[in-house]
Structure formats: structure tokens, C-alpha cells
Tab-separated table of C-alpha atoms and ligand atoms in Angstrom:
chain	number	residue	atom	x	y	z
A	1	UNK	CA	3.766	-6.889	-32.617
A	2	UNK	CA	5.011	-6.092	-29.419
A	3	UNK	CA	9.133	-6.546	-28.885
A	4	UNK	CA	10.541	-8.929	-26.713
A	5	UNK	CA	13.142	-7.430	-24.280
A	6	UNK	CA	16.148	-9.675	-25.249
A	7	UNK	CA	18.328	-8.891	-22.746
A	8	UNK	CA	15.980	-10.844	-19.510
A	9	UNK	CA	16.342	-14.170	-21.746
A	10	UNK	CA	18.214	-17.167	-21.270
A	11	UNK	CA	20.592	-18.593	-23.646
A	12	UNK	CA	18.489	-21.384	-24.194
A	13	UNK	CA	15.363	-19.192	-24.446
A	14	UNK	CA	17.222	-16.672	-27.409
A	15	UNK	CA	18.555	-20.008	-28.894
A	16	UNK	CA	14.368	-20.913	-29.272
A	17	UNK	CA	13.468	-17.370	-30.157
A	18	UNK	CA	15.766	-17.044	-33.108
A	19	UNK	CA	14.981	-20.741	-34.605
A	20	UNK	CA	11.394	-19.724	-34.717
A	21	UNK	CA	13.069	-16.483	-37.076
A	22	UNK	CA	15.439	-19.747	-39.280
A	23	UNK	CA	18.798	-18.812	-37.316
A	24	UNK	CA	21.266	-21.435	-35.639
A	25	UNK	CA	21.903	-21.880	-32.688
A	26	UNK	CA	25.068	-20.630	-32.616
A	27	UNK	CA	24.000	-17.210	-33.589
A	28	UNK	CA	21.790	-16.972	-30.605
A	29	UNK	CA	25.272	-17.887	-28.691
A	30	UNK	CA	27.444	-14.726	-30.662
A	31	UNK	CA	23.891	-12.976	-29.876
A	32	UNK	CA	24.262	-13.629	-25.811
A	33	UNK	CA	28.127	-12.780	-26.206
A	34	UNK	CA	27.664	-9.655	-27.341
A	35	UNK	CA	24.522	-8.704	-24.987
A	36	UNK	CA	26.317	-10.081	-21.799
A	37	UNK	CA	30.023	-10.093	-22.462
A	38	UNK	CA	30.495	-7.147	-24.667
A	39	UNK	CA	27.419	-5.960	-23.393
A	40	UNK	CA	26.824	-3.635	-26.343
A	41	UNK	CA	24.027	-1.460	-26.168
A	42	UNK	CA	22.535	-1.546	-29.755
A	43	UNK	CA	22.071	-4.261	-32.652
A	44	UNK	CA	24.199	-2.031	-34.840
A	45	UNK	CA	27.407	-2.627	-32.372
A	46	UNK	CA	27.132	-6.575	-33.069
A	47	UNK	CA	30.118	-6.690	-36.146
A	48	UNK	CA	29.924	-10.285	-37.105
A	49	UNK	CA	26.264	-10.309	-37.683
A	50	UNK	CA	24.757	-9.663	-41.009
A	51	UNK	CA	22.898	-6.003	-41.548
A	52	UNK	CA	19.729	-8.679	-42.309
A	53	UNK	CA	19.659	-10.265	-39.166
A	54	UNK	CA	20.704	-7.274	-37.669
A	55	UNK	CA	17.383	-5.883	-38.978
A	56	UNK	CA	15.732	-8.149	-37.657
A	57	UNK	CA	16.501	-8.670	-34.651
A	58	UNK	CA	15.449	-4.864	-34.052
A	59	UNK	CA	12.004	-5.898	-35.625
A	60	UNK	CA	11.782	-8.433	-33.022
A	61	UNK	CA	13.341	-7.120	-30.278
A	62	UNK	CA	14.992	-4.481	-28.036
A	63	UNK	CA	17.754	-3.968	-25.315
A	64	UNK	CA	16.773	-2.398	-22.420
A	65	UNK	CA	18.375	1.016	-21.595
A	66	UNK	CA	18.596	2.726	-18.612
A	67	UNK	CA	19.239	6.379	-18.420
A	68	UNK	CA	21.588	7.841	-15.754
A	69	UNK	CA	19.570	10.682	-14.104
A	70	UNK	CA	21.789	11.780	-11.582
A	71	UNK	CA	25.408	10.619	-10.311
A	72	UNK	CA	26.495	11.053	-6.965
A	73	UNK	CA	30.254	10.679	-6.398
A	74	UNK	CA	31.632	10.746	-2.535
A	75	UNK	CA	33.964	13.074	-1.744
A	76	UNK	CA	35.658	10.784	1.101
A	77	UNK	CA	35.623	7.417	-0.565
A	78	UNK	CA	34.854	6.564	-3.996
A	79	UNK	CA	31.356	5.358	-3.697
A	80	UNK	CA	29.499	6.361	-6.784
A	81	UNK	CA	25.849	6.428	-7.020
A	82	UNK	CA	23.244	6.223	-10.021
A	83	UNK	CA	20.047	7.380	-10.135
A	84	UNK	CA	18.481	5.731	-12.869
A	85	UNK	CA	15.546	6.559	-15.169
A	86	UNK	CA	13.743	3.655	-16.340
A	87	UNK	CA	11.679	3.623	-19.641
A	88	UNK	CA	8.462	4.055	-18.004
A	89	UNK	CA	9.789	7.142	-16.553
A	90	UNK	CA	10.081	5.516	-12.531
A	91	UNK	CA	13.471	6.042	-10.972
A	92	UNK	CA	15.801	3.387	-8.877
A	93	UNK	CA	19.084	3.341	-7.910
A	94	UNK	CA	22.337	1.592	-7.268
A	95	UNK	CA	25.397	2.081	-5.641
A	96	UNK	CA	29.177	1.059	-7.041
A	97	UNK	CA	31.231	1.076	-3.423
A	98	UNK	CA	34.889	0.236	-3.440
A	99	UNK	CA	36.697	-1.924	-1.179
A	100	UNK	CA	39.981	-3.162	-0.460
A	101	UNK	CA	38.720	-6.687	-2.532
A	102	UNK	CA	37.360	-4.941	-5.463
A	103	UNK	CA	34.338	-3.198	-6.352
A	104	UNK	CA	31.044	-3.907	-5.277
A	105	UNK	CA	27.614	-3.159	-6.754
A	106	UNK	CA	24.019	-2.497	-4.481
A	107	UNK	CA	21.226	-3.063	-6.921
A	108	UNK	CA	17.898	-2.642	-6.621
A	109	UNK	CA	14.856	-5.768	-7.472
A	110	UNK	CA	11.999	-3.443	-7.566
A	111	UNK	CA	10.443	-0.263	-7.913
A	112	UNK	CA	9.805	0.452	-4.364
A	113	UNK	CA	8.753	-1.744	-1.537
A	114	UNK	CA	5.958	-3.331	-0.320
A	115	UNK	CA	7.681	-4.511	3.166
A	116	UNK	CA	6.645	-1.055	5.279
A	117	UNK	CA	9.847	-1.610	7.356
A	118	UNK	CA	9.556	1.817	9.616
A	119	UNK	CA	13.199	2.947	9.180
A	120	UNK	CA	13.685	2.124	5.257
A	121	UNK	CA	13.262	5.201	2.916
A	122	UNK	CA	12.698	2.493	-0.001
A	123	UNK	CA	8.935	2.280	1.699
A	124	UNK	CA	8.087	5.883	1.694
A	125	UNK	CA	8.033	6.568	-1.777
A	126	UNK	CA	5.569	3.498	-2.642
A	127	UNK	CA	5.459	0.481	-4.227
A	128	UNK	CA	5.301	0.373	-8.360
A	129	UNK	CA	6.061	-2.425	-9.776
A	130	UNK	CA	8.962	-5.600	-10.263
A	131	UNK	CA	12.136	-4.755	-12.077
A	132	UNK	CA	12.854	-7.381	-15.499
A	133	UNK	CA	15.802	-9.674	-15.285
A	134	UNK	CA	17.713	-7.079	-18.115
A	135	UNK	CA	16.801	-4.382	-15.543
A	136	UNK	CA	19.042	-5.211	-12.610
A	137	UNK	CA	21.506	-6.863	-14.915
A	138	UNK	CA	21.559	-2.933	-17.143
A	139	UNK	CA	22.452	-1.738	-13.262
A	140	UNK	CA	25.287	-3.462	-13.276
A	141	UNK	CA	26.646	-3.182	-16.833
A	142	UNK	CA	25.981	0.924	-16.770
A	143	UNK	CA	27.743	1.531	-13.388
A	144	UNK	CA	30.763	-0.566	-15.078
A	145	UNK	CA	30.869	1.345	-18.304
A	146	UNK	CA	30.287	5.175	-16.651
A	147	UNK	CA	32.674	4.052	-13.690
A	148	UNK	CA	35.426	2.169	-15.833
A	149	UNK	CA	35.791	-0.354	-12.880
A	150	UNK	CA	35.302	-3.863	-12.931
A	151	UNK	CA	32.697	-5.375	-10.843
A	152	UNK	CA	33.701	-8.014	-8.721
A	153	UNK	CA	30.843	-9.019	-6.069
A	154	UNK	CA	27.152	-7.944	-6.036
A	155	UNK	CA	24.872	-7.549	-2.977
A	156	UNK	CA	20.680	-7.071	-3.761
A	157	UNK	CA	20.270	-4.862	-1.235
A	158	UNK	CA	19.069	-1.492	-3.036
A	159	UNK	CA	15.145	-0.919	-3.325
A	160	UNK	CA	13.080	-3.638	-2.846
A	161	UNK	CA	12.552	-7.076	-1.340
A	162	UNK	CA	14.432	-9.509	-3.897
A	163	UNK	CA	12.439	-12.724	-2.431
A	164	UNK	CA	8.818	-11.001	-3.491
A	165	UNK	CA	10.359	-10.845	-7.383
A	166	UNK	CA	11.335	-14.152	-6.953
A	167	UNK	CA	11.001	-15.596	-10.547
A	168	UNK	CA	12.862	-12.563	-11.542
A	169	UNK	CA	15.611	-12.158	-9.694
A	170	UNK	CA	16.411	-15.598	-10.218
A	171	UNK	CA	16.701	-15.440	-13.990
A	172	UNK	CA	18.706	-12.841	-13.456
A	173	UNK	CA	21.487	-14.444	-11.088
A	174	UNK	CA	20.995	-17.419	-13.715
A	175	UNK	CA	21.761	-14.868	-16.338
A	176	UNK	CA	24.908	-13.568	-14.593
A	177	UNK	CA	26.482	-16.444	-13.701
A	178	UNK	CA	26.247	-17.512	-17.496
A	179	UNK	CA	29.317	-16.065	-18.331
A	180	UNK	CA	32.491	-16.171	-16.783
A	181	UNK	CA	33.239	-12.522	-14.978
A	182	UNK	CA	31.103	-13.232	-11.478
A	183	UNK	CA	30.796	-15.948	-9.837
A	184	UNK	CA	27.275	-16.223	-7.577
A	185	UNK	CA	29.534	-16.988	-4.757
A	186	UNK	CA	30.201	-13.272	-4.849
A	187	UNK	CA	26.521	-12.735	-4.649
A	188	UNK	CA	24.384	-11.458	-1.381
A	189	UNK	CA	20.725	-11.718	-1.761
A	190	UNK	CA	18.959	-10.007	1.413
A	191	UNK	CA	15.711	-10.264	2.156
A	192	UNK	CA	13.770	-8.950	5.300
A	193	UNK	CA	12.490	-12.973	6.037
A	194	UNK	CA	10.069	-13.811	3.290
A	195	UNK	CA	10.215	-17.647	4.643
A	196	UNK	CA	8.320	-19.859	2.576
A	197	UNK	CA	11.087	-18.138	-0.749
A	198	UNK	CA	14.081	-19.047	1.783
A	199	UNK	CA	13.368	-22.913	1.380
A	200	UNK	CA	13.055	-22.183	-1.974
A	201	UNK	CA	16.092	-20.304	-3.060
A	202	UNK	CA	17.965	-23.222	-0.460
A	203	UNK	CA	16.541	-26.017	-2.961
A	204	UNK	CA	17.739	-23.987	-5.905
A	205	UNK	CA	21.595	-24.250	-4.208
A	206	UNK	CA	22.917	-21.072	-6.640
A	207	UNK	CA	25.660	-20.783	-3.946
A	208	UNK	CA	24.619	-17.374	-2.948
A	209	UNK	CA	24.928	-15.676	0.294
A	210	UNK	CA	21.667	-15.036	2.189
A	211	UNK	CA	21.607	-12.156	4.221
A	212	UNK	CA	18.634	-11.771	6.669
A	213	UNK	CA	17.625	-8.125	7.952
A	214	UNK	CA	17.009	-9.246	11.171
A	215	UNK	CA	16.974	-6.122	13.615
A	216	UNK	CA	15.275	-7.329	16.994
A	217	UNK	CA	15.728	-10.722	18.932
A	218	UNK	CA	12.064	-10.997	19.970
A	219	UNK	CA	8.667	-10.918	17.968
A	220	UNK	CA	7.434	-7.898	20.133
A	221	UNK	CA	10.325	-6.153	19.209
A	222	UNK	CA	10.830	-7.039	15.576
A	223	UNK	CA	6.887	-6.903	14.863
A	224	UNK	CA	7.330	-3.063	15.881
A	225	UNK	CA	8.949	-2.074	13.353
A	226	UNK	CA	8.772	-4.812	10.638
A	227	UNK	CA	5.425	-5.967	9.553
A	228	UNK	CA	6.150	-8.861	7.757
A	229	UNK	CA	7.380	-10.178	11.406
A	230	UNK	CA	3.279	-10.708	12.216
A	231	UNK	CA	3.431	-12.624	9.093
A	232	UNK	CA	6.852	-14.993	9.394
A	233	UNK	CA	7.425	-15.147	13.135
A	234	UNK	CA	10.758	-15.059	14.294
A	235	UNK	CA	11.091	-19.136	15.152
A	236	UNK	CA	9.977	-19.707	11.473
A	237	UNK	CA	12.874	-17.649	10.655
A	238	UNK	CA	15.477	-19.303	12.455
A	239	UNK	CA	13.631	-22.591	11.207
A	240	UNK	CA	14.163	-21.035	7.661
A	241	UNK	CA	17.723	-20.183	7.917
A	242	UNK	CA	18.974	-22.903	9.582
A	243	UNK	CA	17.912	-25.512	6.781
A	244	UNK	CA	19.249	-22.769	4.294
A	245	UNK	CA	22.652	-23.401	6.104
A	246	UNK	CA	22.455	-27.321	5.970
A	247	UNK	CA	21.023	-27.318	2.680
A	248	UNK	CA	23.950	-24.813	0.873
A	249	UNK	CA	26.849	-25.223	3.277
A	250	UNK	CA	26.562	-21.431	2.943
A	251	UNK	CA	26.191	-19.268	6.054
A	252	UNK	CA	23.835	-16.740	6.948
A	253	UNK	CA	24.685	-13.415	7.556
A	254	UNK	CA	22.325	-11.456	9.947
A	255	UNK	CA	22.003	-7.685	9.453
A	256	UNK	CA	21.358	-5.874	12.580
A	257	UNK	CA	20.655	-1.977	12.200
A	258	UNK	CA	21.415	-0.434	15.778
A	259	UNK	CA	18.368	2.274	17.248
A	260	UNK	CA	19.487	4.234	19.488
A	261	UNK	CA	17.025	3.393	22.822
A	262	UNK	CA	15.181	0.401	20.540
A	263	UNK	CA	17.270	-2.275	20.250
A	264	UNK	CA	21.039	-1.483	21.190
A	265	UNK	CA	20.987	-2.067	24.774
A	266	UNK	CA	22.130	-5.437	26.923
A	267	UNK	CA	18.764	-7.154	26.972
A	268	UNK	CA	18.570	-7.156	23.284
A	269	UNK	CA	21.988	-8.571	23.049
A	270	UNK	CA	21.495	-11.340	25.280
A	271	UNK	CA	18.279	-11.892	23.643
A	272	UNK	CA	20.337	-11.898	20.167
A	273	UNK	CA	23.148	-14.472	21.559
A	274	UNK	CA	20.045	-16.724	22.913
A	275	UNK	CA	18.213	-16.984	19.640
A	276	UNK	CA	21.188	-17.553	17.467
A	277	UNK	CA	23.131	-19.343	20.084
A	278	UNK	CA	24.879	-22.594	17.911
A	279	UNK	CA	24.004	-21.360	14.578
A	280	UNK	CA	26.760	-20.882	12.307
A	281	UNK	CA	26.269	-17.289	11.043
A	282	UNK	CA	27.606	-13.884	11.387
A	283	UNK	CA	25.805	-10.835	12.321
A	284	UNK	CA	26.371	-7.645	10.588
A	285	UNK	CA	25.679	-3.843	12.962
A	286	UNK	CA	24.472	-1.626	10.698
A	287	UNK	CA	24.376	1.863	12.836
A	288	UNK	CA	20.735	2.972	11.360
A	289	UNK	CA	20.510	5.714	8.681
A	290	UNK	CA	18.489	8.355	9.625
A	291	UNK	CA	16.219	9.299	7.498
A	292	UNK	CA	14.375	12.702	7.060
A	293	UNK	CA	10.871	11.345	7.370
A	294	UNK	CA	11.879	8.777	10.319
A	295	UNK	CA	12.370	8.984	14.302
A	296	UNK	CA	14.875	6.683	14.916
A	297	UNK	CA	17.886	7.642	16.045
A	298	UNK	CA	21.418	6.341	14.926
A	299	UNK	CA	22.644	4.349	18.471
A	300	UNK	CA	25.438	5.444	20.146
A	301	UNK	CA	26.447	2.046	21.346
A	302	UNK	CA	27.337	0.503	18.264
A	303	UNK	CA	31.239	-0.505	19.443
A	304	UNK	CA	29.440	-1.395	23.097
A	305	UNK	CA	26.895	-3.940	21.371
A	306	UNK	CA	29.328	-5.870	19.111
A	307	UNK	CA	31.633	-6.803	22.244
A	308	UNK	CA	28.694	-8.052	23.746
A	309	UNK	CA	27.907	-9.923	21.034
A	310	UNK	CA	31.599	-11.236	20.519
A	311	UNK	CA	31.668	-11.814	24.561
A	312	UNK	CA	28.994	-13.906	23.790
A	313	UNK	CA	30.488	-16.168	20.835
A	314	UNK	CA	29.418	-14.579	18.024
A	315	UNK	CA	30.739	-13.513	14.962
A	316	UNK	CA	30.149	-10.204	14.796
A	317	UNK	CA	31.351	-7.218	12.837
A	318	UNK	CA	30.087	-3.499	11.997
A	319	UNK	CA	29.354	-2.279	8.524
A	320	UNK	CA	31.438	0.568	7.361
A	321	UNK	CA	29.132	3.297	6.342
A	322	UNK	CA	30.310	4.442	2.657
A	323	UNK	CA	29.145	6.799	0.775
A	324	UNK	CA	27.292	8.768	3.521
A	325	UNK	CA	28.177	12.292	2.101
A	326	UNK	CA	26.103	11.193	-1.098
A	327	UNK	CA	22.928	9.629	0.561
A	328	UNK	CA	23.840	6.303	-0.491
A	329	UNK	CA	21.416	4.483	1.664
A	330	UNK	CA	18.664	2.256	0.207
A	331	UNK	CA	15.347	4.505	-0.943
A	332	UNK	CA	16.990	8.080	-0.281
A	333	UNK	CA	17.896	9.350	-3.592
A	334	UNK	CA	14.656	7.975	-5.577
A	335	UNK	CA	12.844	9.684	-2.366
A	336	UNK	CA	14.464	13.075	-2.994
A	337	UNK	CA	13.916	13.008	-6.385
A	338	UNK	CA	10.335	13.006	-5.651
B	1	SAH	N1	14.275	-5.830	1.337
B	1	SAH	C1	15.544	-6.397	1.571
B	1	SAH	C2	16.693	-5.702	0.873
B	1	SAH	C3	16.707	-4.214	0.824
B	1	SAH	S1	17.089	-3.343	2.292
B	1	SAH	C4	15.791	-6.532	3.053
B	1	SAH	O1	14.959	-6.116	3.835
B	1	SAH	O2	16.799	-7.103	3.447
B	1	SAH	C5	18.784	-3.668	2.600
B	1	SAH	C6	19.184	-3.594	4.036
B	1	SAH	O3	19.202	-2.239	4.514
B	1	SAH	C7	18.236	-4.331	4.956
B	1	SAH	O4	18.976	-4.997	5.950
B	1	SAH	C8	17.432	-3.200	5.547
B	1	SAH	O5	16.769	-3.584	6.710
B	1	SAH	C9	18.495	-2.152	5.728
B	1	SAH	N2	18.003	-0.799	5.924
B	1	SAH	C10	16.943	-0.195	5.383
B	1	SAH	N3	16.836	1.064	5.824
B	1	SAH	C11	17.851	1.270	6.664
B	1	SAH	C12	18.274	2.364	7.458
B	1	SAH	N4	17.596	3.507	7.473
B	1	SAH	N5	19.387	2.212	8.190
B	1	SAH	C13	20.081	1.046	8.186
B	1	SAH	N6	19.736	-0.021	7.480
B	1	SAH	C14	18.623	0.082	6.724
């Protein structure tokens, strides 16, 4: 019989798996406790469960592990970053930043990407497969035991496009904000505008923070370097987010990676400021990673571009680059390790 991975279910789901094996119900709550509070590691660890049900829950199940291939530590901030080993042998990764708020975890939802964005690394190595609810979740419970920090907010911004794992990475925020320790109003889910999943996740109100990779102002632009952009035009977008605002109350935060000579110059600003002129959002300058394989350049006018923006009434702020010593940018390390 095959084993059920026991950390990707719900309370109520282990409360309906262990009746069917004669426990109570409030076994299958000790069980969760244990999993995602104490978040031991093996059956053994769980003390005030009997060696028989101990046996069998190993019978009948298993916790996922995740093996720490490489670590990455930044020698000018204390970014720390995993390369992990998953039990079919594929690799992802995640990155435990720290900030002046607390620590703060970049997962990953899959095992590469399907989105062929033409400046991500996360594209280049290929596409395998979705990453299990207890898979993300292990990304975050690992980087807290190895690091000995606390996580306090969570952004799904490593490998992969969160909104095409939808089912999964839902279970999983439902899964983390079971317990106490993070609230999902410390959660950003990004996603690079898969629109008929942003009315969805709206309707689901989890009180999450959307952030939309945005990058260009106009469909020529934006289709030239992100396909999905020929699927989900810009105006369904905008469409998109603005009912996820009205629906949540929660704001959306625009990422905006600056090109150098692509999209960093005045026309593109004013073209920005037009096309989220009265939306209540904030836009986010990420100065572009450059990766080996890629020809875009990192801009030059990041500073330059946010006044415009600002000049223009917008919120607008640039990303601090962390970890940059370590290649802590989405895809790079899995690519390496190629
Ligand atoms: N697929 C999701 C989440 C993963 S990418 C999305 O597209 O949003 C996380 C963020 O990093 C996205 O905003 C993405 O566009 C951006 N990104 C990817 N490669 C980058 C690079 N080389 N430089 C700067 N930002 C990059």
C-alpha cells in the first residue's frame, strides 16, 4: 500500500484518516501539533503517543524530508540560502533574508517554470513538476531549524508560478495559517498575471498580499518578454487586480524589474503612471538580475525612474538586493547545480 504523505493534510483530513485506523479525533489534533508546531521530523519524536500507534502511523504514512544540498550564507548581510534535494532527486531552493521586521522566507511552488519569462533563470532549467503542500511548508520549517531564526513573513516568490499549483499552494497557506506562529497577512503570493486564478484567490479572501510581476506598461512591451502577456492582456490584468483590491481590501503590489534600454526610460514611466493612474497599489523596482544565460542588462536609472514614478503619484519604492554575493535570485542556484 502506498503511504500517504501526512504532512500536505488538513486537520480535518488526518482527523478522517486516523478514524478509518479506530483513533479519536483528538489524536489526529496531538498528531497535527507535533507535525506543524513541534514540527518533528519522525513518528518516533511524538512522546505522548503510544509505540502502537506510533507503528502505525509509519505503516500508513510518512513525513516528507527535504535534504539540504548546499547552503549559501552572504558575507554582507545574513541572507542564507538552501538548496534543497527533494526525494525524487530534483533540486529547489529558498532563501531566509533578514530584515529590520524579522526574518523572511522566499519559497519556491514548483519544480521549475512553465512561464518562459526571458530574464528568469527559474525557466532555463525546465519545467518538472508541482511541489506537495508538505513540500513548501518542509522549506520553511528546515530553514528555521538549520538557521535558528524565527520566521516571521513569507513571500512565494522562489521557482515557479504559485497561481498554476493553485490547489496546492492553497492547502498549504490553509495549512500554515492553522496554527498560531504566521499570520497570512504576512504572506505575498506573486504571480506573473495568471488572471482567471486572481478572481479566484480574491473569492477565497485568505488576506494575502498579491504581488503582480508586472515589468512593461504596454502589451507590445510586456508580450516581449513575457509570454503569458499574449495570453492575459494587460487590461485583463488591471481588470483582475482591481476587483482583487475591492474584493480583499488588500492592495496590490506591482513588481517592476528595471532593463537597462527596455523599459527604464520616461515613456515607460508615463506609460506606467497612465495605466495604474487611481489604483491603490504600490509598485516595487526591482533593478534586473543578470543572469549568465540572459542579455538584459541591469538599468542604470533605477533612482531616475522611481522619482518619476513618485512625481507622478505613485507609491513607489526599490527593492534592496540581498543576498547578491550568494546568487540568491529566483532559478540561479538549481541552474548551477545543473
Ligand atoms: N512566477 C511568479 C513568482 C516567481 S518570480 C512571478 O512571476 O511573479 C518572482 C519575481 O522575480 C517576479 O516578479 C519575477 O518576474 C522576478 N524575476 C525573475 N527573474 C528576475 C531577474 N532576473 N531579475 C529581477 N527580477 C526577476
Amino acid at each position: 500500500m502506498e503511504k500517504t504523505d501526512i504532512l500536505s493534510l488538513s486537520l480535518e483530513e488526518l482527523i478522517i484518516a486516523l478514524d478509518a485506523l479506530g483513533e479519536k479525533k483528538f489524536r489526529a489534533e496531538q498528531i497535527f501539533s507535533w507535525l506543524h508546531v513541534k514540527k518533528v521530523t519522525e513518528f518516533e519524536e511524538m512522546t505522548n503517543i503510544s509505540l502502537e500507534l506510533r507503528t502505525k502511523l509509519s505503516e500508513n504514512f510518512y513525513i516528507k524530508r527535504l535534504n539540504i544540498a548546499k547552503r549559501l550564507e552572504s558575507c554582507t548581510d545574513n541572507t542564507i540560502k538552501y538548496l534543497y534535494e527533494l526525494d525524487d532527486g530534483n533540486h529547489i531552493e529558498t532563501v531566509l533574508m533578514e530584515y529590520n521586521h524579522g526574518n523572511s522566507v522566499c519559497i519556491s511552488t514548483q519544480v521549475g517554470c512553465k512561464m518562459g519569462c526571458k530574464f528568469c533563470a527559474s525557466t532555463i532549467a525546465g519545467f518538472r513538476r508541482n511541489l506537495a503542500p508538505s513540500e513548501m511548508l518542509m522549506q520553511i520549517y528546515m530553514a528555521e531549524k538549520d538557521s535558528g531564526r524565527h520566521v516571521d513573513s513569507l513571500v512565494l516568490m522562489g521557482i515557479g508560478e504559485p497561481l498554476d499549483n493553485f490547489d496546492n499552494v492553497v492547502k498549504f497557506l490553509r495549512l500554515l495559517s492553522a496554527k498560531d506562529d504566521m499570520s497570512l497577512r504576512h504572506v505575498s503570493v506573486s504571480t506573473c498575471g495568471l488572471v482567471n486564478r486572481i478572481y479566484e484567490l480574491a473569492d477565497l479572501k485568505l488576506g494575502i498580499t498579491l504581488s503582480v510581476s508586472l515589468h512593461a506598461p504596454t502589451n507590445e512591451l510586456r508580450s516581449s518578454i513575457m509570454p503569458i502577456n499574449d495570453r492575459f492582456r494587460i487590461e485583463e490584468l488591471m481588470e483582475a487586480c482591481k476587483y482583487y483590491f475591492n474584493t480583499t481590501g488588500r492592495r496590490i503590489s506591482y513588481e517592476f524589474a528595471l532593463i537597462d534600454g527596455v523599459n527604464d526610460n520616461r515613456q515607460s514611466a508615463d506609460a506606467l503612471l497612465k495605466l495604474l493612474k487611481g489604483q491603490n497599489c504600490h509598485v516595487n523596482l526591482i533593478p534586473v538580475n543578470e543572469i549568465k544565460e540572459g542579455v538584459f542588462k541591469r538599468s542604470v536609472s533605477v533612482e531616475k525612474y522611481k522619482q518619476m514614478l513618485i512625481d507622478g503619484g505613485l507609491n513607489a519604492t526599490v527593492r534592496r538586493t540581498l543576498g547578491a554575493d550568494i546568487s540568491a535570485a529566483c532559478g540561479q542556484l538549481r541552474r548551477d547545480n545543473k
